[in-house]
XYZ file of N, CA and C in Angstrom:
597
model
N -79.031 102.244 179.715
C -79.854 103.636 179.209
C -80.798 103.126 178.030
N -82.371 103.683 177.935
C -83.047 103.161 177.318
C -83.237 103.935 175.923
N -84.426 103.169 174.855
C -84.691 104.074 173.691
C -85.318 105.388 174.368
N -86.115 104.853 175.353
C -86.786 106.011 175.721
C -86.297 107.137 176.709
N -85.185 107.099 177.326
C -84.288 108.160 177.633
C -83.863 108.780 176.546
N -83.218 108.514 175.289
C -82.867 108.787 174.137
C -83.492 109.879 173.681
N -85.030 109.275 173.789
C -86.037 110.341 172.785
C -86.279 111.356 173.316
N -86.342 110.970 174.861
C -86.705 112.257 176.058
C -85.293 113.334 175.948
N -84.306 112.853 175.975
C -83.130 113.907 176.023
C -83.239 114.488 174.791
N -82.990 113.750 173.618
C -83.013 114.543 172.162
C -84.326 115.244 172.170
N -85.319 115.103 172.710
C -86.916 115.838 172.773
C -86.485 117.034 173.780
N -86.039 116.959 174.481
C -85.635 118.252 175.764
C -84.544 119.181 174.901
N -83.592 118.399 174.062
C -82.827 119.596 173.289
C -83.566 120.247 172.439
N -84.818 119.214 171.908
C -85.436 120.385 170.428
C -86.539 121.399 170.954
N -87.148 121.013 172.183
C -87.347 122.189 172.381
C -86.667 123.131 173.348
N -85.460 123.343 173.502
C -84.467 124.126 174.307
C -84.441 124.956 172.795
N -84.048 124.217 171.599
C -83.713 124.761 170.739
C -84.657 125.544 170.041
N -85.953 124.945 169.979
C -86.981 125.930 169.421
C -87.564 127.170 170.267
N -87.394 126.923 171.467
C -87.632 127.652 172.242
C -86.253 129.090 172.201
N -85.115 128.726 172.189
C -84.343 129.487 171.678
C -84.490 130.546 170.870
N -85.086 130.177 169.590
C -85.981 130.523 168.582
C -86.386 131.403 168.544
N -87.567 131.102 169.598
C -89.051 131.930 169.487
C -88.424 133.075 170.846
N -87.554 132.680 171.592
C -86.887 134.224 172.303
C -85.948 135.413 171.042
N -85.329 134.596 169.915
C -84.691 135.426 169.039
C -85.555 136.170 168.771
N -86.635 135.592 167.922
C -87.873 135.731 167.292
C -88.441 137.456 167.954
N -88.445 136.864 169.304
C -89.219 138.382 170.296
C -88.305 139.100 170.483
N -87.288 139.022 170.853
C -86.570 140.160 171.018
C -85.747 141.110 169.504
N -85.816 140.242 168.562
C -85.898 140.971 166.891
C -87.093 142.198 167.183
N -87.991 141.203 167.213
C -89.552 142.187 167.207
C -89.517 143.034 168.192
N -88.930 143.295 169.244
C -89.015 143.968 170.267
C -88.172 145.152 169.566
N -86.624 144.690 169.080
C -85.909 145.920 168.458
C -86.281 146.429 167.351
N -87.404 146.104 166.722
C -88.293 146.608 165.706
C -88.797 147.381 165.781
N -90.062 146.798 167.209
C -90.767 147.728 167.461
C -89.946 149.554 168.302
N -88.742 149.025 168.760
C -88.217 150.134 169.108
C -87.829 150.635 167.968
N -87.207 150.441 167.214
C -86.628 151.518 166.188
C -87.991 152.191 165.645
N -89.049 151.158 165.147
C -89.943 152.147 164.691
C -90.611 153.163 165.971
N -90.609 152.940 166.839
C -90.946 154.095 167.897
C -89.931 155.574 167.918
N -88.706 155.363 167.905
C -87.881 155.838 167.505
C -87.955 156.753 165.869
N -87.852 156.021 165.355
C -88.092 156.549 163.903
C -89.040 157.848 164.026
N -90.130 157.237 164.134
C -91.654 157.753 164.392
C -91.469 159.305 164.939
N -90.887 158.965 166.392
C -90.963 160.066 167.156
C -90.121 160.765 166.533
N -88.793 160.482 165.876
C -87.844 161.713 165.556
C -88.488 162.391 164.238
N -89.540 161.820 163.528
C -90.104 162.374 162.329
C -91.063 163.490 162.928
N -91.683 162.800 163.837
C -92.971 163.813 164.449
C -91.815 165.199 164.740
N -90.846 165.060 165.753
C -90.165 166.137 166.056
C -89.433 166.953 164.873
N -88.681 166.310 163.889
C -88.709 166.980 162.719
C -89.586 167.878 162.151
N -91.061 167.032 161.951
C -91.916 167.839 161.479
C -92.075 169.163 161.779
N -92.152 169.170 163.340
C -92.373 170.359 164.402
C -91.341 171.247 164.344
N -90.222 170.879 163.914
C -88.949 171.682 164.002
C -89.308 172.431 162.143
N -89.601 171.921 161.110
C -89.672 172.140 159.779
C -90.898 172.880 160.046
N -92.200 173.122 160.739
C -92.596 174.086 160.816
C -92.740 175.173 161.264
N -92.157 175.121 162.496
C -91.237 175.921 163.268
C -90.646 177.028 162.635
N -89.781 176.502 162.061
C -88.783 177.284 161.413
C -89.097 178.039 160.018
N -90.596 177.171 159.451
C -90.942 177.866 158.486
C -92.173 178.973 158.922
N -92.442 178.824 159.743
C -93.318 180.250 160.823
C -92.012 181.280 161.176
N -91.088 180.625 161.367
C -90.016 181.930 162.225
C -89.796 182.745 160.682
N -89.807 181.841 159.783
C -89.209 182.230 158.414
C -90.420 183.452 157.951
N -91.325 183.001 158.045
C -92.447 184.032 157.570
C -92.617 185.215 158.248
N -92.374 184.763 159.933
C -92.405 186.425 160.168
C -91.383 186.986 160.412
N -90.071 186.800 160.076
C -89.133 187.515 159.737
C -89.145 188.140 158.059
N -89.851 187.544 157.390
C -90.050 187.910 156.102
C -91.328 189.165 155.638
N -92.044 188.692 156.682
C -93.515 189.930 157.070
C -92.703 191.251 157.580
N -91.660 190.783 158.718
C -91.252 192.352 159.798
C -90.296 192.765 158.404
N -89.455 192.362 157.385
C -88.909 193.039 156.554
C -89.624 193.557 155.399
N -90.879 192.930 155.220
C -92.036 193.506 154.147
C -92.235 194.671 154.927
N -93.054 195.029 156.392
C -93.115 196.101 156.763
C -92.254 197.231 157.146
N -91.058 196.678 157.313
C -90.041 197.922 157.328
C -90.180 198.603 156.037
N -90.416 197.862 154.613
C -90.474 198.551 153.418
C -91.681 198.989 153.537
N -92.927 198.874 154.125
C -93.815 199.579 153.677
C -95.204 198.649 153.076
N -94.338 197.358 152.679
C -95.400 195.932 152.402
C -95.907 195.550 153.198
N -96.572 194.393 153.429
C -97.451 193.336 153.918
C -97.901 191.837 153.178
N -97.777 191.197 153.746
C -98.149 189.713 153.049
C -99.426 189.700 153.043
N -100.248 190.897 154.065
C -101.672 190.873 154.036
C -102.382 190.198 155.354
N -103.506 190.495 155.528
C -104.299 189.707 157.158
C -105.110 188.420 156.428
N -105.631 187.533 156.966
C -106.201 187.018 157.022
C -107.576 187.088 156.245
N -107.934 188.686 156.173
C -108.989 188.705 155.281
C -108.551 189.997 154.127
N -107.116 190.549 154.401
C -107.176 190.879 153.424
C -106.039 190.428 152.629
N -105.605 191.082 151.236
C -104.759 190.683 150.028
C -103.166 191.184 150.612
N -102.018 190.735 150.415
C -100.943 191.470 149.715
C -101.190 192.456 149.214
N -99.999 193.523 149.562
C -100.084 195.023 148.649
C -99.143 194.850 147.763
N -98.554 193.616 147.286
C -97.558 193.962 146.135
C -97.467 191.928 145.675
N -97.117 192.170 144.156
C -96.923 190.882 143.928
C -95.492 190.002 144.275
N -94.689 190.729 145.256
C -93.506 190.141 145.402
C -93.842 189.692 146.829
N -94.490 190.101 147.456
C -95.246 189.423 148.964
C -96.073 188.161 148.460
N -97.015 188.127 147.719
C -97.375 186.737 147.282
C -96.620 185.939 146.613
N -95.353 186.310 146.254
C -94.857 185.187 145.176
C -93.525 184.647 146.537
N -93.479 185.274 147.826
C -92.444 185.062 148.633
C -93.060 184.541 149.366
N -94.827 184.550 149.645
C -95.438 183.346 150.570
C -95.509 182.274 149.742
N -96.017 182.013 148.507
C -95.922 180.817 147.535
C -94.421 180.024 148.018
N -93.479 180.780 147.468
C -92.393 180.381 147.841
C -91.725 179.221 149.291
N -92.380 180.147 149.947
C -92.363 179.867 151.303
C -92.919 178.715 151.819
N -93.944 178.378 151.626
C -94.912 177.291 151.425
C -94.848 175.887 150.400
N -94.024 176.260 149.114
C -93.167 175.463 148.452
C -92.090 174.943 149.247
N -91.527 175.404 149.725
C -90.398 175.158 150.544
C -90.439 173.846 151.943
N -91.633 174.595 152.701
C -91.959 173.945 153.632
C -92.576 172.380 153.520
N -93.278 172.813 152.021
C -93.899 171.721 151.296
C -92.868 170.308 151.195
N -91.783 171.300 150.492
C -90.451 170.165 150.069
C -89.885 169.498 151.071
N -89.761 170.144 152.227
C -89.014 170.041 153.554
C -90.077 168.883 154.123
N -91.215 168.630 154.132
C -92.058 167.846 154.555
C -92.162 166.606 153.864
N -92.233 166.764 152.414
C -91.774 165.572 152.123
C -90.645 165.015 151.791
N -89.380 165.359 152.030
C -88.235 164.937 152.175
C -88.442 164.093 153.633
N -88.839 164.733 154.697
C -89.171 164.225 156.107
C -89.790 162.888 156.004
N -90.683 162.565 155.208
C -91.687 161.590 154.874
C -90.890 160.775 154.385
N -89.993 160.948 153.536
C -89.350 159.745 152.541
C -88.284 159.522 153.217
N -87.980 159.893 154.500
C -86.962 159.718 155.178
C -87.113 158.903 156.152
N -88.517 158.886 156.797
C -89.090 158.099 157.529
C -89.359 156.649 156.764
N -89.882 157.336 155.988
C -90.375 155.382 154.620
C -88.929 154.529 154.534
N -88.009 155.267 154.274
C -86.858 154.321 154.170
C -86.370 153.904 155.139
N -86.292 154.623 156.625
C -85.556 154.153 157.732
C -86.883 153.133 158.302
N -87.999 152.991 158.202
C -88.830 152.480 158.277
C -88.907 150.909 157.773
N -88.287 151.223 156.476
C -87.970 149.892 155.463
C -86.304 149.213 155.695
N -85.808 150.048 156.349
C -84.668 149.611 156.598
C -84.850 148.791 157.907
N -85.540 149.091 159.054
C -85.728 148.688 160.180
C -86.478 147.115 159.641
N -87.647 146.998 158.947
C -88.284 145.931 158.972
C -87.147 144.848 158.314
N -86.544 145.222 157.088
C -85.576 144.288 156.528
C -84.588 144.232 157.270
N -83.918 144.753 158.169
C -83.272 144.175 158.931
C -84.028 143.027 160.020
N -85.220 143.568 160.965
C -86.015 142.564 161.789
C -86.290 140.955 160.400
N -86.095 141.260 159.647
C -86.449 139.840 158.502
C -85.022 139.387 158.267
N -84.220 139.996 158.014
C -82.851 139.204 158.211
C -82.572 138.480 159.488
N -82.955 139.459 160.612
C -82.554 138.535 161.358
C -83.300 137.436 161.965
N -84.436 137.395 161.452
C -85.265 136.361 162.120
C -84.823 135.050 161.076
N -84.652 135.569 159.765
C -84.229 134.359 158.842
C -83.444 133.561 159.231
N -82.110 134.657 159.735
C -80.863 134.013 160.100
C -80.993 133.069 161.320
N -81.899 133.648 162.195
C -82.131 132.851 163.536
C -82.823 131.424 163.074
N -84.138 131.499 161.933
C -84.736 130.051 161.377
C -83.449 129.173 160.963
N -82.617 129.985 160.144
C -81.763 128.805 159.302
C -80.893 128.395 160.577
N -80.376 129.086 161.412
C -79.668 128.515 162.542
C -80.174 127.612 163.351
N -81.818 127.990 163.629
C -82.368 126.645 164.307
C -82.542 125.451 163.655
N -82.484 125.856 162.678
C -82.755 124.298 161.334
C -81.465 123.579 161.584
N -80.253 124.306 161.386
C -78.991 123.621 161.461
C -79.185 122.803 162.847
N -79.118 123.350 163.816
C -78.880 122.954 165.221
C -80.215 121.489 164.900
N -81.335 122.169 164.824
C -82.407 120.648 164.410
C -81.774 119.598 164.254
N -81.229 120.226 162.933
C -80.505 118.830 161.943
C -79.559 117.928 162.872
N -78.759 118.820 163.504
C -77.683 118.364 164.163
C -78.284 117.630 165.038
N -79.184 117.918 165.467
C -79.630 117.153 166.721
C -80.304 115.945 166.339
N -80.905 115.759 165.120
C -81.683 114.750 164.892
C -80.619 113.758 164.113
N -79.618 114.224 163.634
C -78.355 113.336 163.215
C -77.355 112.463 164.256
N -77.655 113.595 165.481
C -76.952 112.639 166.647
C -78.039 111.964 167.430
N -79.395 112.326 167.381
C -79.956 111.406 167.984
C -80.158 109.768 166.905
N -79.809 110.135 165.730
C -80.148 108.898 164.809
C -78.834 108.029 164.897
N -77.725 108.439 165.357
C -76.034 107.994 165.851
C -76.353 107.361 167.103
N -77.230 108.096 167.702
C -76.836 107.775 169.238
C -77.714 105.839 169.138
N -79.019 106.176 168.589
C -79.808 105.066 168.581
C -78.950 104.005 167.723
N -78.146 104.144 166.517
C -77.278 103.203 166.378
C -76.556 102.484 166.943
N -75.854 103.225 167.533
C -74.858 102.866 168.985
C -75.488 102.135 169.752
N -77.096 102.576 170.504
C -77.746 101.808 171.745
C -77.750 100.411 170.811
N -78.202 100.402 169.579
C -78.575 99.596 169.339
C -77.411 98.183 168.903
N -76.383 99.073 168.428
C -75.439 97.770 168.327
C -74.503 97.417 169.205
N -74.573 98.480 170.464
C -74.278 98.091 171.691
C -75.233 96.906 171.945
N -76.291 96.647 172.432
C -77.403 96.088 172.877
C -77.172 94.760 171.873
N -77.301 94.968 170.738
C -76.900 93.786 169.761
C -75.452 92.908 170.250
N -74.303 93.460 170.272
C -73.233 92.866 170.267
C -73.263 92.084 172.284
N -73.872 93.310 173.183
C -74.086 92.443 174.100
C -74.604 91.246 174.239
N -75.968 90.966 173.395
C -76.914 90.081 173.589
C -76.124 88.918 173.047
N -75.639 89.318 171.395
C -74.154 88.033 170.868
C -73.615 87.803 171.664
N -72.532 88.715 172.557
C -71.604 87.395 173.509
C -72.284 86.894 174.443
N -73.326 87.283 175.193
C -74.141 86.250 176.062
C -74.334 85.357 175.325
N -74.895 84.727 174.397
C -75.582 83.967 173.532
C -73.994 82.919 173.404
N -72.546 84.265 172.870
C -71.697 82.820 172.787
C -70.943 82.231 173.808
N -71.277 83.345 175.164
C -71.143 82.799 176.963
C -71.782 81.737 176.863
N -73.030 81.968 177.451
C -73.563 80.693 177.869
C -73.956 79.676 176.276
N -73.532 79.591 175.187
C -74.180 78.597 174.534
C -75.018 78.429 173.589
N -76.254 79.213 174.230
C -77.466 79.377 173.907
C -78.490 80.830 173.582
N -79.382 81.122 173.236
C -79.721 82.751 173.436
C -80.567 82.343 174.795
N -80.184 83.234 175.439
C -81.396 84.026 176.779
C -82.498 84.593 176.173
N -83.676 83.740 177.024
C -85.280 84.625 176.836
C -84.997 85.820 176.343
N -84.470 86.749 177.463
C -84.015 88.286 177.195
C -83.624 88.977 175.734
N -82.587 87.801 175.406
C -82.009 88.254 174.091
C -82.600 87.775 173.103
N -83.772 86.525 172.877
C -84.298 86.662 172.060
C -84.725 87.670 171.069
N -85.316 88.313 171.669
C -86.249 89.070 170.882
C -84.874 90.370 170.457
N -83.972 90.460 170.827
C -82.593 91.467 170.354
C -82.558 91.000 168.996
N -81.772 89.406 169.262
C -81.212 88.610 168.312
C -81.940 88.092 166.673
N -83.397 88.290 167.689
C -84.439 87.666 166.065
C -84.612 86.244 165.683
N -84.024 85.532 167.321
C -84.291 83.844 167.134
C -84.654 83.535 168.245
N -85.155 82.194 168.121
C -86.165 81.806 169.420
C -84.972 81.583 170.867
N -85.695 81.460 171.648
C -84.666 81.351 173.015
C -84.732 80.074 173.231
N -83.031 79.870 173.669
C -82.311 78.056 173.754
C -81.734 77.631 172.759
N -81.799 78.810 171.271
C -80.814 78.213 170.131
C -79.825 78.205 170.289
N -78.823 77.335 169.800
C -77.537 77.399 170.548
C -76.974 77.454 169.498
N -75.552 77.893 169.552
C -74.341 78.883 168.748
C -73.593 78.184 167.426
N -73.689 76.550 168.151
C -73.643 75.837 166.469
C -74.670 75.836 165.498
N -75.701 76.496 165.545
C -76.701 76.562 164.434
C -76.266 78.222 163.341
N -76.932 77.717 162.479
C -76.893 78.630 161.463
C -77.331 80.426 161.600
N -78.163 80.149 162.744
C -78.282 81.651 163.151
C -77.641 82.360 163.902
N -76.685 81.378 164.333
C -75.186 82.204 165.196
C -74.361 83.043 164.053
N -74.573 82.142 162.891
C -73.383 82.989 162.196
C -74.260 83.837 161.323
N -75.322 84.188 161.184
C -76.171 85.011 160.690
C -76.023 86.266 161.595
N -76.115 85.885 163.045
C -76.042 87.034 164.173
C -74.917 87.605 163.896
N -73.555 86.637 163.836
C -72.348 87.461 163.664
C -72.325 88.492 162.146
N -72.870 87.896 161.304
C -72.995 88.663 160.027
C -73.811 90.171 160.389
N -74.919 89.894 160.546
C -75.764 91.240 161.486
C -75.206 92.225 162.035
N -74.284 91.855 163.035
C -73.347 92.894 163.659
C -72.400 93.460 162.890
N -71.891 92.884 161.846
C -71.097 93.403 161.071
C -71.368 94.433 159.944
N -72.728 94.087 159.842
C -73.670 95.338 158.447
C -73.771 96.138 159.757
N -73.819 96.257 161.237
C -74.440 97.605 161.834
C -73.124 98.226 161.883
N -72.099 97.642 161.991
C -70.817 98.450 162.160
C -70.166 98.926 161.130
N -70.598 98.428 159.873
C -70.446 99.353 158.564
C -71.522 100.447 158.435
N -72.548 100.614 159.598
C -73.293 101.971 158.935
C -72.641 103.023 159.546
N -71.606 102.707 160.224
C -70.857 103.878 161.361
C -69.738 104.319 160.167
C-alpha cells in the first residue's frame, strides 16, 4: 500500500462525509420549506374562516336588529340606533383581534420552524466536523503505521543482507551499501524505537 493510496482512500471518505452533510442540509431545508408552506396555507385558511365567521355574525346580528325594527344602516345610510353602531364596532374589533392573534400564531410557528432548521443544520455540521476529525486522526495513524512498517522492513533487510540496499537508502536516511556494523545502524534502530513510542 502506498502513501498515495492511503491519501486517496481517506480523501474519498472525507468527500463522502461532506456529501452526507450536504444531503442532510438539503433535507432540512426541504422540511423547513414544507413546514413554512403548511403554516402559510393554514394561516390563509384560518384568515378566511375568521372573516367568514365575522360575516355570519354580522348577518345574524343584522337579522336580529331587523326583527326588532332596527338596522345597521346601508352602504350610504346610517344606523338607526346607537346600539347598532356599537355592535358593528364590537364586531370589527373582534375580527381585528382574531386576525392579529392568527398573525402572531403564524409568526411564532415560522420562527419555531426556522429554529428547528437551524438546530438540525448545526447538529449536522457538528457531526460532520467530528467525523472529519476522526477521519484525519485515522489517516495520521495509518501514515504512522505505514511509515513504521516501511522503516522496520527496510531495517530488517539491512540486518539480513548486512548492508543497505539502494531501494532502502532513502527510507533509512543512509547511503546505499552502508554496513550493519556502523553507527548508522544503531541510530536506525533507535529511530524505530522512537516511531513505536508515537503509538
